XYZ file of N, CA and C in Angstrom:
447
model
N 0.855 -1.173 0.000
C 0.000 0.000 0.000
C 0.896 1.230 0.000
N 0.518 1.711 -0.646
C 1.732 3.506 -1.002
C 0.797 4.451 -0.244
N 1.493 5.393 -0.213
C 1.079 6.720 0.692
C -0.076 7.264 -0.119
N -0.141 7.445 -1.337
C -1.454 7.776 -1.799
C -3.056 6.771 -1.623
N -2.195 5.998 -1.820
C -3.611 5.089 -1.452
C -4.017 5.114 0.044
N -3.306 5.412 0.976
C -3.685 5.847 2.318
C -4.406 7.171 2.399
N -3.611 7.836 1.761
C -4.576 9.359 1.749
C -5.692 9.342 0.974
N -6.241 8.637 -0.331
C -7.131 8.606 -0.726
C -8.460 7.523 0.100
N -8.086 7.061 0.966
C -9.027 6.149 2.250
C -9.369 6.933 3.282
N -8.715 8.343 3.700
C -9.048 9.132 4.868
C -9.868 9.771 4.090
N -10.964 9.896 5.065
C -12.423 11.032 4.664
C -11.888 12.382 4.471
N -12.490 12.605 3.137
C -12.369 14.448 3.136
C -13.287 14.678 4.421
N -12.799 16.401 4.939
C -14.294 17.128 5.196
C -13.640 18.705 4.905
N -15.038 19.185 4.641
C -14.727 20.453 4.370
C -14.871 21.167 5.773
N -13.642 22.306 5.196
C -13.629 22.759 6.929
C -14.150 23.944 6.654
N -15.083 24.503 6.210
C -15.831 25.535 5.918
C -17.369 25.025 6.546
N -17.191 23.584 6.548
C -18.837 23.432 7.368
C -18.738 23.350 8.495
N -20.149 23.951 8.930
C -19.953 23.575 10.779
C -20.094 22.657 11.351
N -18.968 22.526 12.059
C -19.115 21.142 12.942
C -20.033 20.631 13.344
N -20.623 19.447 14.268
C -21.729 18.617 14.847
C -21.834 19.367 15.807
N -20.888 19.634 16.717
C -21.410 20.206 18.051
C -21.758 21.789 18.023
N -21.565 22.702 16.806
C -21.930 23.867 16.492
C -23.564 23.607 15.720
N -23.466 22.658 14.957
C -24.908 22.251 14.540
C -25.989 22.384 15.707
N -25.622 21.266 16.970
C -26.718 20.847 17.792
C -26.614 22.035 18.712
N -25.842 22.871 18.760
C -25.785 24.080 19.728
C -27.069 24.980 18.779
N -26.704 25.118 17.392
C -27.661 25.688 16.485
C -28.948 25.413 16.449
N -29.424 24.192 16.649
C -30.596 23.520 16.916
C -31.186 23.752 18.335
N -30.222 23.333 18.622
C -30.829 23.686 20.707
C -31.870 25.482 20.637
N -30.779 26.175 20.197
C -30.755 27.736 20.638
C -32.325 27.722 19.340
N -32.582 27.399 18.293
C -34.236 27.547 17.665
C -35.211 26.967 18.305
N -34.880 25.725 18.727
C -35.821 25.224 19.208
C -36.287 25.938 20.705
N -35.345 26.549 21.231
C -35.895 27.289 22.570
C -36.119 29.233 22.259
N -37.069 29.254 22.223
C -37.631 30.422 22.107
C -37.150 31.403 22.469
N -36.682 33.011 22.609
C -36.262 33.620 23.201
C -36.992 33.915 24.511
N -38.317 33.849 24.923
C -38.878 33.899 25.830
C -38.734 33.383 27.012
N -38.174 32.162 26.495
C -38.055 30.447 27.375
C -36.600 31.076 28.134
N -35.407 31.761 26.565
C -34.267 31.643 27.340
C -33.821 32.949 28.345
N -34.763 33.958 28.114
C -34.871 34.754 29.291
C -35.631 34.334 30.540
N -36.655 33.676 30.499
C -36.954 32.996 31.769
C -36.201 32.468 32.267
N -35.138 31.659 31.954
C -34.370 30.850 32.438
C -33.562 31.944 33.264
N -32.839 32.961 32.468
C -32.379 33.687 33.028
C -32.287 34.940 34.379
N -34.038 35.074 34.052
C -34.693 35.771 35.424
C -34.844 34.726 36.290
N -35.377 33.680 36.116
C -35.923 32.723 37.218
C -34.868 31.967 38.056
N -33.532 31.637 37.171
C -32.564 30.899 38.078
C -32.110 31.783 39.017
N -31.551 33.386 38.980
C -30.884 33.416 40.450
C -32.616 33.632 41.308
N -33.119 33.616 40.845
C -34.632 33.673 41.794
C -34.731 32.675 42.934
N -34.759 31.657 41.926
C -34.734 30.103 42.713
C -33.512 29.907 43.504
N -32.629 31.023 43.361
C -31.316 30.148 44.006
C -30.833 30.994 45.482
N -31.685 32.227 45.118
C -31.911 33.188 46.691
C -33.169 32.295 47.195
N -33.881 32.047 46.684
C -35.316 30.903 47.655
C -34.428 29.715 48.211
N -33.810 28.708 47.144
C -33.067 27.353 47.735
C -31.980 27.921 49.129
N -31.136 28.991 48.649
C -29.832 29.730 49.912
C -30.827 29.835 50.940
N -32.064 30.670 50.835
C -32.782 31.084 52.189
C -33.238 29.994 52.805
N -34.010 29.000 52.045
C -34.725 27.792 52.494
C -33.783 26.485 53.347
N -32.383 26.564 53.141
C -31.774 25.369 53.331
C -30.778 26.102 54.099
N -30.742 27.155 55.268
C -29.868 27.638 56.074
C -28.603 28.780 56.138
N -29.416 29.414 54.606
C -28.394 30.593 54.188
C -27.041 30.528 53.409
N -26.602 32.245 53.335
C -25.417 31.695 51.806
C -24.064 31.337 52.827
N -23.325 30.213 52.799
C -22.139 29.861 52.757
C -20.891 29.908 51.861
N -20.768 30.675 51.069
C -19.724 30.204 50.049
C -18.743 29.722 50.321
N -18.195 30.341 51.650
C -16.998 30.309 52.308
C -16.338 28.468 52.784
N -17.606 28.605 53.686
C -17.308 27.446 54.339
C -17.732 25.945 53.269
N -18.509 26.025 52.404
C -18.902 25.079 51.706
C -19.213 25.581 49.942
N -18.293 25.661 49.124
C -18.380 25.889 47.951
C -18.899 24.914 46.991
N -18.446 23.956 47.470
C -19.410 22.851 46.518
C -20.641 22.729 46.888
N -21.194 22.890 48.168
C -22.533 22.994 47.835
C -23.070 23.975 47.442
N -22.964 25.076 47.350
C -23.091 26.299 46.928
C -23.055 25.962 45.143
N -21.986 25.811 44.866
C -22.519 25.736 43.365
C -23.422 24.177 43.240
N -23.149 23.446 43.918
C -24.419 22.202 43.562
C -25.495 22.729 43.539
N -26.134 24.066 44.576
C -27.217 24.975 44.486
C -27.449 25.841 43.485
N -26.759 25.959 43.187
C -26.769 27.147 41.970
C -27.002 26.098 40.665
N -26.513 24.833 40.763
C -26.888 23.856 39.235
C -28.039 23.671 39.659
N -28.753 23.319 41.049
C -30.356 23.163 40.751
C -31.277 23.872 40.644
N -30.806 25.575 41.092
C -31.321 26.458 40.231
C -31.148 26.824 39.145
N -30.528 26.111 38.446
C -30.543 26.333 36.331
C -31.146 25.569 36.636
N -31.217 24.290 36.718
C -32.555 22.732 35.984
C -33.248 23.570 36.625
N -33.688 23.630 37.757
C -35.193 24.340 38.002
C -35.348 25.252 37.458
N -35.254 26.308 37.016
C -35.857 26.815 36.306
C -35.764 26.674 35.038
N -34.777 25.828 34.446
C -34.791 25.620 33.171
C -36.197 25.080 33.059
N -36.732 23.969 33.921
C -38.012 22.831 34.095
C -38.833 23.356 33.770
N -38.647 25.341 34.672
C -40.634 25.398 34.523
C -40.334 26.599 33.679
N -39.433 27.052 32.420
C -39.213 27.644 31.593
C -40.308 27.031 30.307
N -40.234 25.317 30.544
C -40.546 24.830 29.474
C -41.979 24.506 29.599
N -42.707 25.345 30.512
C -43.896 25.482 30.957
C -44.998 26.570 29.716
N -43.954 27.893 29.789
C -44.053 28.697 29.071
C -44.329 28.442 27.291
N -45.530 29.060 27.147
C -46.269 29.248 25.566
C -45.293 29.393 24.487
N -45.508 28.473 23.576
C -44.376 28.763 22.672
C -44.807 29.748 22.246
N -44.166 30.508 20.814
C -44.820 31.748 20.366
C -45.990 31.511 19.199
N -47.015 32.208 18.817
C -47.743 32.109 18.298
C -49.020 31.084 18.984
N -49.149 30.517 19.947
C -49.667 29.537 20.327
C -50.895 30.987 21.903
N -50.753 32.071 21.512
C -51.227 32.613 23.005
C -50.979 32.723 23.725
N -52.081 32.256 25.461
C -51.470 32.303 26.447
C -51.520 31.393 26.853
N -51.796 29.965 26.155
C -52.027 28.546 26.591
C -50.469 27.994 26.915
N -50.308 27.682 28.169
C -49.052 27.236 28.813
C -48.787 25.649 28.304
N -48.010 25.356 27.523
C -47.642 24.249 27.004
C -46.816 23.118 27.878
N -48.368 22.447 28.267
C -48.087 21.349 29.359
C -47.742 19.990 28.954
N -48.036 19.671 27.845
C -48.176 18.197 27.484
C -48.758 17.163 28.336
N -48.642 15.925 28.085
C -48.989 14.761 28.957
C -49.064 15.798 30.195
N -50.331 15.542 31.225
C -50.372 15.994 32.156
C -49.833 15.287 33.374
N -49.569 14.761 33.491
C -48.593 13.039 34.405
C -47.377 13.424 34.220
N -46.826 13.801 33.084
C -45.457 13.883 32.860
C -45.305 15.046 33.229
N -46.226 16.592 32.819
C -45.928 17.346 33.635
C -45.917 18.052 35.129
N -46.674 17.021 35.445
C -46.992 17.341 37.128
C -46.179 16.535 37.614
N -45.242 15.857 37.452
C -44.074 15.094 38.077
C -43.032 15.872 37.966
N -42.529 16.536 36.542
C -41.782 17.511 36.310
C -41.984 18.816 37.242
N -42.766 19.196 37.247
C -43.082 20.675 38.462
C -42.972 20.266 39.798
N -43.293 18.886 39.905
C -43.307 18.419 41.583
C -41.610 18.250 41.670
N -40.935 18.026 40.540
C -39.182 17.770 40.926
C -38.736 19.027 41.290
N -39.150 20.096 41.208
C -38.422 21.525 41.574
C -39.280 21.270 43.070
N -40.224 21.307 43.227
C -40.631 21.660 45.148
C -39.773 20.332 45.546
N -39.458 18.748 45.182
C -38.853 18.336 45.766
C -37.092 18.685 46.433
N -37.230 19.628 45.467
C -35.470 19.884 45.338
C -35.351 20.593 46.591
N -36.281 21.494 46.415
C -36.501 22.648 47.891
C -36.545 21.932 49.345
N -37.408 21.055 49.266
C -37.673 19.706 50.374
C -36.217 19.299 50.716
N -35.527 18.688 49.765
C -34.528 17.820 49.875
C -33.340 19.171 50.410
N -32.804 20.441 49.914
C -31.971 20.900 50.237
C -32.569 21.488 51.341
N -34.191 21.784 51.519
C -34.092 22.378 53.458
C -33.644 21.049 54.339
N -33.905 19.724 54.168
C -33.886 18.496 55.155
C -32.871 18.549 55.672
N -31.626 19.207 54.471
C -29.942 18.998 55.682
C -29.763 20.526 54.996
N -28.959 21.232 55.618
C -28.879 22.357 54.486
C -27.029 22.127 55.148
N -26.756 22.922 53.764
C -25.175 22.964 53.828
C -24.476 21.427 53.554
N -24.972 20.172 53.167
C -24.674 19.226 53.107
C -24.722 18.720 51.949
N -23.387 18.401 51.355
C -23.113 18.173 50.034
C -23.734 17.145 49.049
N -23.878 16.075 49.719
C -24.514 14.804 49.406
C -26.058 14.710 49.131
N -26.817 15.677 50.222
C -28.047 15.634 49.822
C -28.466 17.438 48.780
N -26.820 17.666 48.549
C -27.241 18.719 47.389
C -27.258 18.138 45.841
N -26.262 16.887 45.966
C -25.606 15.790 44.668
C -27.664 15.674 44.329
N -28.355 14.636 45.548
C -28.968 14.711 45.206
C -30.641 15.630 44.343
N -30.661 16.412 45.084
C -31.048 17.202 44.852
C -31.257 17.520 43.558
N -30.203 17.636 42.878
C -29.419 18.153 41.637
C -30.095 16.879 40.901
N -30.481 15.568 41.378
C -30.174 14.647 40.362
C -31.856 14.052 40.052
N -32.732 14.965 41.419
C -33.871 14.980 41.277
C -34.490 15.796 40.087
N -33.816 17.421 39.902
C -34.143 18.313 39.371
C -33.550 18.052 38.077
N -32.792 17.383 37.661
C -32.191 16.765 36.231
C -33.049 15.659 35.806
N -33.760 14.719 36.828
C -35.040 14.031 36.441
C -35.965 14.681 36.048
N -36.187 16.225 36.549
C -37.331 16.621 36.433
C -37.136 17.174 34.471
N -36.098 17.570 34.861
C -35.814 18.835 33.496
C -35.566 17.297 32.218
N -34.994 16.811 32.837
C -35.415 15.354 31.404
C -36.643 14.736 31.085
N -37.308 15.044 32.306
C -38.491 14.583 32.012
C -39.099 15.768 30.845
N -39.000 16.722 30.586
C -39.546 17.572 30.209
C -39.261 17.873 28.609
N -37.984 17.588 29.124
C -37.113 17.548 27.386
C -37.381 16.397 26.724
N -37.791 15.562 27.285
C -38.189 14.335 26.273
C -39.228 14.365 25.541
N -40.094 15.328 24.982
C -41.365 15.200 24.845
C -42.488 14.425 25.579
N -42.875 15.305 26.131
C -43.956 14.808 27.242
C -45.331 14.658 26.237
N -45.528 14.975 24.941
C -46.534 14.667 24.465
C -46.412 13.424 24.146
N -45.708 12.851 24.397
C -45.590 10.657 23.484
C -45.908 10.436 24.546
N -46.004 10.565 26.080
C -45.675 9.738 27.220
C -46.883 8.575 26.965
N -46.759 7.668 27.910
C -47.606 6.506 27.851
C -48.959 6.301 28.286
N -49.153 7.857 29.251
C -50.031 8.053 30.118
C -51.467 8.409 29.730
C-alpha cells in the first residue's frame, strides 16, 4: 500500500462546514424560544436566593461545593418550569403536554426545595437534589406529548 492510497481512504471534510457540536448548539438555541431563554435567566438566580434562604443561608466560604451544587439546581429548576411557558404564536395557553409527565416535572423543583431544606449545607443531599431536578428537566425535554399516560 503507497502513501497515496492511504490518503485517498481518509475522509475528506470540508472545513468551511460547521461542525456537529456547532450544529446541535444551532438547533438547541431555535428550538428554545427567546422567551423560554430569558426565563431561564430571570428565574434561576430567583430560585437560588429561595433554595440559599430555604436550606440555612449563603455559605460560600465554608462550603463551595454545595453552593454551586445549588446554583446547578437552580438552572434545571428553572430551566423545568421555563418549558412550561407558551411557545410563540400559540397565546397564552401554557404548554403542558402529557399531564402526568408534567406534574411530576413541576413536583421535581418543590422536591429539590424539600430535599436541600432536610440537611442544608450538606453536600450529598445537594448531589442529590441536583439529580432529582435533572429528572425533572429530562423529564420535560423528552417530549412529554408521546408519554404513555
Amino acid at each position: 500500500m503507497t502513501m497515496g492510497d492511504l490518503m485517498h481512504s481518509i475522509p475528506e471534510t470540508d472545513p468551511a462546514a460547521p461542525t456537529t457540536a456547532r450544529r446541535r448548539y444551532a438547533n438547541a438555541l431555535a428550538a428554545w424560544p427567546l422567551r423560554r431563554r430569558m426565563a431561564v435567566g430571570l428565574i434561576a438566580p430567583m430560585l437560588l436566593v429561595l433554595m440559599v434562604a430555604t436550606s440555612g443561608g449563603w455559605a460560600p466560604e465554608t462550603s463551595p461545593m454545595w453552593t454551586a451544587l445549588v446554583a446547578g439546581v437552580g438552572l434545571a429548576c428553572a430551566t423545568t418550569l421555563a418549558t412550561y411557558l407558551p411557545r410563540p404564536g400559540t397565546g397564552f395557553k401554557p404548554d403542558l403536554g402529557c399531564t402526568p409527565c408534567a406534574a411530576v416535572a413541576a413536583v421535581t423543583v418543590l422536591a429539590s426545595f424539600g430535599l436541600l431544606n432536610s440537611a442544608p449545607h450538606d453536600v450529598s443531599t445537594a448531589v442529590l437534589a441536583l439529580g432529582v431536578s435533572a429528572f425533572g428537566l429530562v423529564q420535560r425535554l423528552n417530549n412529554p406529548s408521546t408519554c404513555p399516560a
